[in-house]
XYZ file of C-alpha atoms in Angstrom:
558
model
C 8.085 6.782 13.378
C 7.389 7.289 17.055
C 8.935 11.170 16.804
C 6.348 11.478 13.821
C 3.417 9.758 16.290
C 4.179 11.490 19.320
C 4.366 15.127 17.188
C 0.709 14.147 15.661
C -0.186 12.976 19.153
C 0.953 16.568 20.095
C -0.719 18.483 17.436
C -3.895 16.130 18.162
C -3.865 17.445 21.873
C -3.652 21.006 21.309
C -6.148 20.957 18.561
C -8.622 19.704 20.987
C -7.358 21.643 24.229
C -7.548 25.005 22.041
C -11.412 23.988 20.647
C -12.552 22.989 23.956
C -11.460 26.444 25.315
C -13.153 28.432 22.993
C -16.299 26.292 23.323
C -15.991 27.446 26.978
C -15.481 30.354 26.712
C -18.654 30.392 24.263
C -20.363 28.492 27.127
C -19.324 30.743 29.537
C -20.936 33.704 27.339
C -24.303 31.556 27.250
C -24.388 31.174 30.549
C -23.706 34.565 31.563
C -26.346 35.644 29.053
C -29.285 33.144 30.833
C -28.198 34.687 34.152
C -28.980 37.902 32.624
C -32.073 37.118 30.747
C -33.426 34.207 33.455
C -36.795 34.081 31.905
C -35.368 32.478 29.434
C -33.923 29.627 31.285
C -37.033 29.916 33.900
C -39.097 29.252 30.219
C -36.486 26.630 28.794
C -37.281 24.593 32.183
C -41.131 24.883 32.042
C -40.686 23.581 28.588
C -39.375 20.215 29.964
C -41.527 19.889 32.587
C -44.046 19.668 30.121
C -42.220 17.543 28.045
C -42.151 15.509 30.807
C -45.639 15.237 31.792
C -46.751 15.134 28.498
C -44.107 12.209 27.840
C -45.457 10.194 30.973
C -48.471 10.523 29.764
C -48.423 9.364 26.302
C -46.178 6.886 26.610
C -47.549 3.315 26.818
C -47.415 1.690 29.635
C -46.074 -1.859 30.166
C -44.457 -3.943 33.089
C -41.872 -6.382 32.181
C -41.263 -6.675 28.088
C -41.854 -9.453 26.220
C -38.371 -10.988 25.552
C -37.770 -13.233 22.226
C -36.781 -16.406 24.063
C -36.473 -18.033 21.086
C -39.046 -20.428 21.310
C -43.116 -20.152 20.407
C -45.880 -22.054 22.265
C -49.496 -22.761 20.915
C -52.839 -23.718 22.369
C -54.579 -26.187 20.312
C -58.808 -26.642 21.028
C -61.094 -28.496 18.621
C -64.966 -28.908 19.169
C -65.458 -30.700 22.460
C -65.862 -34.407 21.889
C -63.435 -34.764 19.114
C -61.552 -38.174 19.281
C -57.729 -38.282 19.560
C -57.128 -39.607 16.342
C -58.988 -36.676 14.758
C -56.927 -33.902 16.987
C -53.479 -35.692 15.882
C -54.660 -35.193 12.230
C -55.337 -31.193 12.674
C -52.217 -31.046 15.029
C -50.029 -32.610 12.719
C -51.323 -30.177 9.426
C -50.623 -27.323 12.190
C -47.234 -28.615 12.868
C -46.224 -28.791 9.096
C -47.169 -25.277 8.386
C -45.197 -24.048 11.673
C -42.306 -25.894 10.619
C -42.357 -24.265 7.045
C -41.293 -21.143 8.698
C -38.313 -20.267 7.746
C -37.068 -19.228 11.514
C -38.084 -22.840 12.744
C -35.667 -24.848 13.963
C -37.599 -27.768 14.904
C -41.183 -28.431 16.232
C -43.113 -30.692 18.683
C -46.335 -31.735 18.425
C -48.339 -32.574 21.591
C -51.849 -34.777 21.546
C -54.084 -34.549 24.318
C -52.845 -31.102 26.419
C -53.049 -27.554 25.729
C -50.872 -24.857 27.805
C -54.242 -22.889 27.991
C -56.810 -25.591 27.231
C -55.946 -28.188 29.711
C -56.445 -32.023 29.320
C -58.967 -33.933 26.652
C -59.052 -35.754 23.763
C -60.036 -32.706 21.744
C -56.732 -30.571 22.802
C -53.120 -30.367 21.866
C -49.884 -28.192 20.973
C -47.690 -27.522 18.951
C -44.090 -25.764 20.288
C -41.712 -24.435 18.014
C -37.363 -23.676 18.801
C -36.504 -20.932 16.513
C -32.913 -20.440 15.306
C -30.512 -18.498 16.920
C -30.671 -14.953 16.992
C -27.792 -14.084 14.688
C -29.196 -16.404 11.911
C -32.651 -14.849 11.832
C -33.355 -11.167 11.183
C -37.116 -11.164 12.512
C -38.014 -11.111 16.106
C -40.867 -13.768 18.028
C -43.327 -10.994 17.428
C -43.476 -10.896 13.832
C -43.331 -14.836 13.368
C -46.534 -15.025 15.588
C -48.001 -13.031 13.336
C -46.860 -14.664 10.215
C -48.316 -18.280 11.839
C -51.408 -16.570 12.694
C -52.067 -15.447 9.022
C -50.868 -18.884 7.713
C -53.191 -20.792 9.939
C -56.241 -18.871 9.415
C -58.079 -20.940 7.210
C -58.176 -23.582 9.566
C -61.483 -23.313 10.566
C -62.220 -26.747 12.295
C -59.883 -25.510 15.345
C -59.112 -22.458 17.438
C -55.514 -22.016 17.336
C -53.742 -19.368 19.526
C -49.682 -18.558 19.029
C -47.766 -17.230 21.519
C -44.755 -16.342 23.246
C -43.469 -18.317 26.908
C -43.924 -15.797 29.566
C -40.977 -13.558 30.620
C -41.160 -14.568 34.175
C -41.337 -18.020 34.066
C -44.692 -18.843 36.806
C -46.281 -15.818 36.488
C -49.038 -17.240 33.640
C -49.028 -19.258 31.021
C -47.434 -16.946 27.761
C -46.954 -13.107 26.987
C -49.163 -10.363 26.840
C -52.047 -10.435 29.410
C -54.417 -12.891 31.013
C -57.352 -11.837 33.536
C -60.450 -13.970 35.182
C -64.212 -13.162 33.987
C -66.419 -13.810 37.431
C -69.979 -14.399 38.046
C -70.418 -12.711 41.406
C -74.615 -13.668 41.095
C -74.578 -17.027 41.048
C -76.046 -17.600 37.477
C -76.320 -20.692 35.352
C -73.287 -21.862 33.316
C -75.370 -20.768 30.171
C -75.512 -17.127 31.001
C -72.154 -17.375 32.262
C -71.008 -17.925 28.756
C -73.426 -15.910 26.775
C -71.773 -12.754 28.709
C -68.402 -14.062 28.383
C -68.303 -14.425 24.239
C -70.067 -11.267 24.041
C -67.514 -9.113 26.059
C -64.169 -11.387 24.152
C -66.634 -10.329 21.005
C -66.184 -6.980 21.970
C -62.307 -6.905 22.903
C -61.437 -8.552 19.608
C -63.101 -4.844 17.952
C -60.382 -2.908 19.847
C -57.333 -2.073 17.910
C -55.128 -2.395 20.978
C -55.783 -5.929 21.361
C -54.467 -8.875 18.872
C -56.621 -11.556 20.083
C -58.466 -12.177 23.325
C -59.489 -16.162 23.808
C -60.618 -18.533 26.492
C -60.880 -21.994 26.827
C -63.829 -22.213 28.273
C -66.646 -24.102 26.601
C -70.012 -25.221 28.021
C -70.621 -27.993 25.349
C -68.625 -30.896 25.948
C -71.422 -33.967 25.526
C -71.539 -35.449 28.695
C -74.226 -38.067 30.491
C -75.860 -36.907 33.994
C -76.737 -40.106 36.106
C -79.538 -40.396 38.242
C -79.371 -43.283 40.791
C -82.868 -45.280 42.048
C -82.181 -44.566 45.464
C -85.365 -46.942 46.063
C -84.231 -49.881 43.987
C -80.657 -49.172 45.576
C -82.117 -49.532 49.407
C -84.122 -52.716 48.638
C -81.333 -54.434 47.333
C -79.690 -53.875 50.305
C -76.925 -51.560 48.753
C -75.838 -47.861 49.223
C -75.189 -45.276 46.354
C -71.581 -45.570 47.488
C -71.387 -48.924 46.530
C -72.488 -48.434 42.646
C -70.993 -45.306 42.200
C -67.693 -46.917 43.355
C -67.844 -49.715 40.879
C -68.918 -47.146 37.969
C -65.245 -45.405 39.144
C -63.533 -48.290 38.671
C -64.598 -49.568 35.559
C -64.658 -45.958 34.212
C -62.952 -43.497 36.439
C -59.840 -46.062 37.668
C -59.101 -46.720 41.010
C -55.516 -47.067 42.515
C -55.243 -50.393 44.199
C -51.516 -51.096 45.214
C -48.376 -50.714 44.118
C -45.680 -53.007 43.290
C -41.866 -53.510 42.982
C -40.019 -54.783 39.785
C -36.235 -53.948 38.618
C -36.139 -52.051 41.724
C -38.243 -49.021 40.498
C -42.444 -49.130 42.219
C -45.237 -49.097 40.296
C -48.802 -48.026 40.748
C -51.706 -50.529 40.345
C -54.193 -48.945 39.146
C -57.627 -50.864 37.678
C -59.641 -49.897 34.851
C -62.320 -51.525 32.446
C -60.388 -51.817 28.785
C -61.756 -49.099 26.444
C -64.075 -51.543 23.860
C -65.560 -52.337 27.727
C -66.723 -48.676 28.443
C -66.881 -46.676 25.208
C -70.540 -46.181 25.170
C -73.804 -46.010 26.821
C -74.662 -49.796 26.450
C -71.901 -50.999 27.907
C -73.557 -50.153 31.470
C -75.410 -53.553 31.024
C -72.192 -55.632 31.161
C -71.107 -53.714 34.906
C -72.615 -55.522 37.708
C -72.673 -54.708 41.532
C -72.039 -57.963 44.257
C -75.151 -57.332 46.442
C -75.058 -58.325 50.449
C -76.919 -61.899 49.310
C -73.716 -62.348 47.002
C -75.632 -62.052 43.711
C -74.669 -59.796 40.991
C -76.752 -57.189 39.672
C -76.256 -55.471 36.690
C -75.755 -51.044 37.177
C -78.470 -50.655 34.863
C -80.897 -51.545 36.900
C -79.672 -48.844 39.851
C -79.236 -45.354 37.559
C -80.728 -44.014 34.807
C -79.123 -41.434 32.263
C -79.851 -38.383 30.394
C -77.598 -36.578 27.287
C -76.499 -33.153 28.472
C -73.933 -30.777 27.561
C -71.730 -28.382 29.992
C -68.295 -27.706 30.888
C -65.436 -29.856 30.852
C -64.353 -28.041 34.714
C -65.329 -25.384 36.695
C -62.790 -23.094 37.963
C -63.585 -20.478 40.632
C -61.295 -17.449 41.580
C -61.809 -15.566 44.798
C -64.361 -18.086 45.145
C -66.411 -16.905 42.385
C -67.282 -18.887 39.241
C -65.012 -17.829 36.666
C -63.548 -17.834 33.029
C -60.082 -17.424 32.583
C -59.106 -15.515 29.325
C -55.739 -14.777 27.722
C -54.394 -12.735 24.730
C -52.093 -10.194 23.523
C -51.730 -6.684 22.824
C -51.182 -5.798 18.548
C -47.391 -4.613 17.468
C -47.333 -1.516 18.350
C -49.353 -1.201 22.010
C -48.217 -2.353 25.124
C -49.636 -4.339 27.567
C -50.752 -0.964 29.681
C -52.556 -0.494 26.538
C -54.108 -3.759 26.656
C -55.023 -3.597 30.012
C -56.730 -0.465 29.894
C -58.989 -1.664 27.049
C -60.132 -4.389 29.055
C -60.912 -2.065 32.150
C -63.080 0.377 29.236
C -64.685 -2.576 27.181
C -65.690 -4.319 30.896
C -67.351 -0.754 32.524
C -69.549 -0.793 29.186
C -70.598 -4.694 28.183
C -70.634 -6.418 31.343
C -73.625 -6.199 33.613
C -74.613 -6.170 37.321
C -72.888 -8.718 39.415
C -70.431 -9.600 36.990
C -66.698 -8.335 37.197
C -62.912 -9.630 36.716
C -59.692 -9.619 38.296
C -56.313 -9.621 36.441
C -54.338 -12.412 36.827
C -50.710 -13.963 36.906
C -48.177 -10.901 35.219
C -51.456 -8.825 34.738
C -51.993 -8.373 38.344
C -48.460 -7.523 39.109
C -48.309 -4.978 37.337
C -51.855 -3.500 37.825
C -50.640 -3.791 42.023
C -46.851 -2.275 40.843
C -48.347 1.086 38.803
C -50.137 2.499 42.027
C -46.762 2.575 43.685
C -44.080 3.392 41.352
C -45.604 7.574 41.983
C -44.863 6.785 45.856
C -41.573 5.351 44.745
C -40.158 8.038 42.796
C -41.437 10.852 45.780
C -39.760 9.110 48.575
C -36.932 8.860 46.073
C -36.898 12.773 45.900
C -37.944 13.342 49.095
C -34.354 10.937 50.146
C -32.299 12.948 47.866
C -33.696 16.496 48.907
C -33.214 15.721 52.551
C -29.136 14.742 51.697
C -28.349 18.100 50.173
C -29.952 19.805 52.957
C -27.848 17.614 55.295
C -25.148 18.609 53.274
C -25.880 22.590 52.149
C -26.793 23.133 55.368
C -29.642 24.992 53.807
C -33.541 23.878 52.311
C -33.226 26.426 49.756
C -29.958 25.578 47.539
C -30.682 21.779 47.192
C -33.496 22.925 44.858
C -31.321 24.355 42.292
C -30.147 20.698 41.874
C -33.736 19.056 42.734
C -35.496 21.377 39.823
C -32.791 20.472 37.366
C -33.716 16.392 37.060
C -36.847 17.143 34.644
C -34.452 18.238 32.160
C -32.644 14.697 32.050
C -36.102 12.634 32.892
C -37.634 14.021 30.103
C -35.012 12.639 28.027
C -35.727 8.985 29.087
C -39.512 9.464 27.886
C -38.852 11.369 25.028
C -35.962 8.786 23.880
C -38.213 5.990 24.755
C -40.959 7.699 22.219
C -38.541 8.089 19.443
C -37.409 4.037 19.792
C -41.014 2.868 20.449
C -40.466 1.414 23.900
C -42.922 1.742 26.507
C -42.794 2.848 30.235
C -42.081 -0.546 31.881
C -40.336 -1.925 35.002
C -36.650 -1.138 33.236
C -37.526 2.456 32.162
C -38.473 3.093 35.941
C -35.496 1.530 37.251
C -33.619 3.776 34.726
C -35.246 6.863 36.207
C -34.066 6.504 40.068
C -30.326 5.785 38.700
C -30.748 8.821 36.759
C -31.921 10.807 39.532
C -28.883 10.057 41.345
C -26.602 10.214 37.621
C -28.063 13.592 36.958
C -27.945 15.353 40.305
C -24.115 14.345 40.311
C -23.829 16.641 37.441
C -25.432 19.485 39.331
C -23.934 19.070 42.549
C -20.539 19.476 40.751
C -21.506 23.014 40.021
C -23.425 23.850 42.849
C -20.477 22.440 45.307
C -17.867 24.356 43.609
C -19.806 27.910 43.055
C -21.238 27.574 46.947
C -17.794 27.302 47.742
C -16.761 30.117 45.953
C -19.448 32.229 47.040
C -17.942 31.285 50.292
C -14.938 32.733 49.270
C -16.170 36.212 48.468
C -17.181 36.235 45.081
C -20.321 37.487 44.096
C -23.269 34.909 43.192
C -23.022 35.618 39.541
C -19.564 35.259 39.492
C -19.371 31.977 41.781
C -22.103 30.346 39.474
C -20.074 31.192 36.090
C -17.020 29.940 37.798
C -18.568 26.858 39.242
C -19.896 26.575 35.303
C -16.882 26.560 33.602
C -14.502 24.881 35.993
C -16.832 22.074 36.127
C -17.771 21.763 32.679
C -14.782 19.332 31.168
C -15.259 16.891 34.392
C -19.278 17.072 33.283
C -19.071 16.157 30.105
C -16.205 13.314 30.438
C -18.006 11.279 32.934
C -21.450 12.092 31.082
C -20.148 11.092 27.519
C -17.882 7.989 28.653
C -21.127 6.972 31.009
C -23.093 7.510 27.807
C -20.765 5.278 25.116
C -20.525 2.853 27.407
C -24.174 2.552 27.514
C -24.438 1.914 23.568
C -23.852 -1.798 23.683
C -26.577 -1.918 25.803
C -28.745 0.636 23.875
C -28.095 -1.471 20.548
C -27.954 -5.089 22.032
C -30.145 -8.114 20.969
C -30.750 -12.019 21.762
C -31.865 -13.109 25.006
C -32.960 -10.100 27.389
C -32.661 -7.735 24.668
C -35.645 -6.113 25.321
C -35.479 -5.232 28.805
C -31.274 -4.354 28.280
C -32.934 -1.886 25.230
C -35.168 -0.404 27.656
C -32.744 0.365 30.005
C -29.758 1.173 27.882
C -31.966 3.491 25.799
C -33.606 5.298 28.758
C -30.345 6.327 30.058
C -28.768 7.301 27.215
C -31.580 9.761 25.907
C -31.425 11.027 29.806
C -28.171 11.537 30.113
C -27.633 13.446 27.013
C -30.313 15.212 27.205
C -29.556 16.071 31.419
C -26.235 16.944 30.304
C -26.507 18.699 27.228
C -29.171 21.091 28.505
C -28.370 20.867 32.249
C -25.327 22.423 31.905
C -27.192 25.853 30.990
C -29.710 26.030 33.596
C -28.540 24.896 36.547
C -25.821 27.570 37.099
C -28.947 29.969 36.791
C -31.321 27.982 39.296
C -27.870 28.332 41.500
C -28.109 32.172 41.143
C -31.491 31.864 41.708
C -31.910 30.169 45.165
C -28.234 31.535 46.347
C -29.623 34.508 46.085
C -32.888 33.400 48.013
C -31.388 31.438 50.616
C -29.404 34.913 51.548
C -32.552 36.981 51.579
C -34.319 34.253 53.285
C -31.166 33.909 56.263
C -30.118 37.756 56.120
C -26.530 36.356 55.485
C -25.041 38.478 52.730
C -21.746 40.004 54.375
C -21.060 41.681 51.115
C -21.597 44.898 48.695
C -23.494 42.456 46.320
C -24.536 45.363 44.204
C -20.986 46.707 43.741
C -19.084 43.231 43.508
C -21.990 42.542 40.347
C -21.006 45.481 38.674
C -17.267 44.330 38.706
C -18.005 41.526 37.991
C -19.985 42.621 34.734
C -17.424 44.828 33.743
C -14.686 42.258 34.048
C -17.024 39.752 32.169
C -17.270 42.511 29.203
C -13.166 43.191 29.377
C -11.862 39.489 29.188
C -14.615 37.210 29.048
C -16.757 38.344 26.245
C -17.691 35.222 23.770
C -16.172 35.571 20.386
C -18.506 35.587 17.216
């Protein structure tokens, strides 16, 4: 058995060894055929530089991907003033549809706080723990949109799904979030008006899934008026009755107290049947400096209005903060720009925004990744020089990397994924990956040329000696890269972006690489002599040889 294993071993071995020669030999022929016709490789390279651009170009942008951490958050809001028991009923209808879901694991309801909304009676949420990846075949994407759909006809709330952010403290979910401000100064009401007609507007484009604030300027609310008059002849200040409005409404902390050795906080507050309406002003009273109590009602008056619950500013503007997310199929780039086109058009004068949280970072990270990937050139360029000795040759390996970079895009195209942090990391190790390859040839035919050979010879030497160490390290770089390529669970989506990025560079770099960059050698050899007046030999003679022992020995079969 192992004299029958190590004979099929044998025939296995020189199977391969005597296919791989002939496809070198075949390569060889190629290559000797580009150097001869090198507007043909001079076109093939032109054709993936504009693959290239063209690739950049159309391929969304994105920052960091949204990963499926397994778990969905929701922001709850009904009509300002709504009482608590009346949220918990609409919370706990949303809850039992989200836990229908197939996916769900469990659920937890939340009364009384959004993750967008903020605090009040009329808010809530409703988080959801999905299975584990390997016993559920859709992703957090499509479940969002399944819950939207389900919870549609729920009209006496505004319910928003979403996933937890990526970077946990950079915003409150996925997708992107930005800040409406009022740079004039305007009322509230105006404020508004502009703000529902520009999220009016964003909900039309088809790059955007849903764009939503919490913002609402009609929570029912009392303005109080104090008799500054009456206050002053009763001896009193408006200190002293708003102060005892606080406590019995607002709560004041007191003291704090020790029991079973934990501290408490003492904090004093009117019971709610004391302070649940208007009338109940009549039974507060205020000690005047005579010792008597008067009742508040006699020191304010009141008047039913309607505004915001808060007031947030940003860059100390008045602002609006609103959140969404891009559709399936467009990245957050793509969200992003809609925002920047819808905002040039609907808002007016002396009204603008700023991206926030994730949004910003990437808005501040895609004016430098160009300056990034020069000075990553520029780095690279400057080595081979050191180490050519020359500022010609180094370009035969410098003008061979948009051959593998278009790869990444195109790859990343094919797969759907969009140019985000990952794909640009992929990029500068590729850079380095891909000029590897092409130093190997350029190396070994300089040296060769340095050894008298002529420049066509030296590059189809450099070619083919270097063309089984190539393709080994490219191919076992490549499979290795598959897991990655193919993984899923947690960080799937960024390891996908890399993984896939590579591998379509790689191949592609190596694949088609391997035919032009023995050319660009001939090309700027050949330059870099005319250029330094070194050429100490009879290149004309020595490329006639060298063609006539090509067409003797060399010759590719048919």
């Amino acid at each position: 058995e192992h004299g029958e294993k190590k004979g099929f071993m044998k025939r296995f071995y020189a199977a391969f060894n005597t296919s791989f020669e002939t496809m070198t030999r075949k390569y060889k022929g190629s290559v000797y055929f580009l150097a001869k016709k090198k507007w043909i490789a001079g076109l093939g390279l032109l054709a993936f530089v504009v693959a290239l651009v063209w690739a950049m170009n159309t391929t969304p942008k994105g920052f960091v991907p949204n990963e499926d951490l397994g778990s969905i958050m929701s922001d709850i809001s009904l009509p300002p003033g709504t009482s608590q028991e009346r949220t918990n009923e609409v919370i706990t209808k949303i809850d039992s549809i989200v836990a229908t879901v197939p996916e769900v694991r469990l659920t937890l309801k939340v009364i009384g706080r959004a993750m967008i909304s903020g605090s009040g009676s009329s808010y809530g949420m409703v988080i959801a723990r999905l299975k584990p990846w390997d016993e559920r075949k859709r992703d957090v994407k499509t479940i969002i949109g399944e819950l939207f759909a389900k919870t549609a006809n729920i009209k006496e709330a505004k319910i928003i799904f979403f996933a937890p952010p990526t970077i946990q403290g950079f915003g409150t979910g996925g997708g992107f979030e930005f800040q409406l401000q009022d740079k004039t100064g305007g009322t509230i009401a105006d404020f508004s008006r502009i703000s529902n007609e520009f999220l009016a507007a964003l909900s039309q484009r088809p790059e955007i899934q849903y764009a939503a604030t919490s913002f609402n300027p009609n929570f029912p609310q009392y303005l109080i008026t104090a008799n500054v008059a009456k206050i002053k002849q009763a001896g009193l200040n408006v200190s002293d009755v708003m102060s005892v409005m606080q406590g019995y409404y607002g709560g004041v902390y007191a003291s704090n107290f020790n029991k079973f050795g934990k501290q408490y906080r003492v904090v004093y507050q009117a019971d709610p049947k004391y302070r649940g309406n208007l009338e109940s002003l009549n039974s507060v009273y205020v000690r005047t400096p005579s010792g008597t109590m008067a009742p508040i009602s006699g020191f304010i008056s009141t008047e039913r209005v309607y505004g915001p619950q808060a007031i947030s500013r940003f860059n100390l503007y008045t602002s609006i903060a609103v959140t969404g997310n891009p559709k399936p199929g467009f990245s957050s780039g793509d969200a992003l720009k809609a925002v920047e086109e819808e905002a040039a058009k609907i808002l007016p004068q002396g009204y603008g925004y700023e991206f926030s949280g994730l949004s910003r970072e990437e808005q501040s990270a895609g004016s430098q990744t160009i300056f990034i990937f020069l000075l990553c050139l520029i780095f690279v360029y400057f080595l081979l020089c050191a180490q050519y000795e020359s500022y010609v040759l180094p370009l035969a390996v410098i003008l061979s990397l948009p051959v593998g970079l278009a790869g990444v895009f195109l790859f990343d195209k094919i797969f759907g994924i969009d140019n985000n942090i990952y794909t640009q990391i992929t990029l500068i190790m590729l850079i380095g990956l891909l000029a590897k390859n092409a130093i190997l040839i350029v190396e070994f035919a300089a040296e060769r040329r340095r050894k008298g050979m002529t420049i066509l010879q030296a590059a189809l030497e450099g070619a083919t000696a270097r063309l089984r160490p190539i393709l080994m390290t490219s191919f076992a770089f490549i499979l290795g890269l598959l897991p990655l390529m193919l993984s899923t669970g947690v960080g799937a989506a960024g390891n996908t972006s890399i993984g896939t990025g590579a591998v379509g560079g790689m191949l592609i770099g190596t694949i088609f690489g391997v035919f032009i960059i023995p050319v660009l050698f001939i090309v700027f050899q050949t330059l870099q002599e005319k250029v330094s007046s070194k050429s100490p030999y009879d290149e004309s003679v020595m490329e006639r040889q060298t063609h006539l022992n090509f067409e003797k020995s060399d010759t590719p079969e048919d």
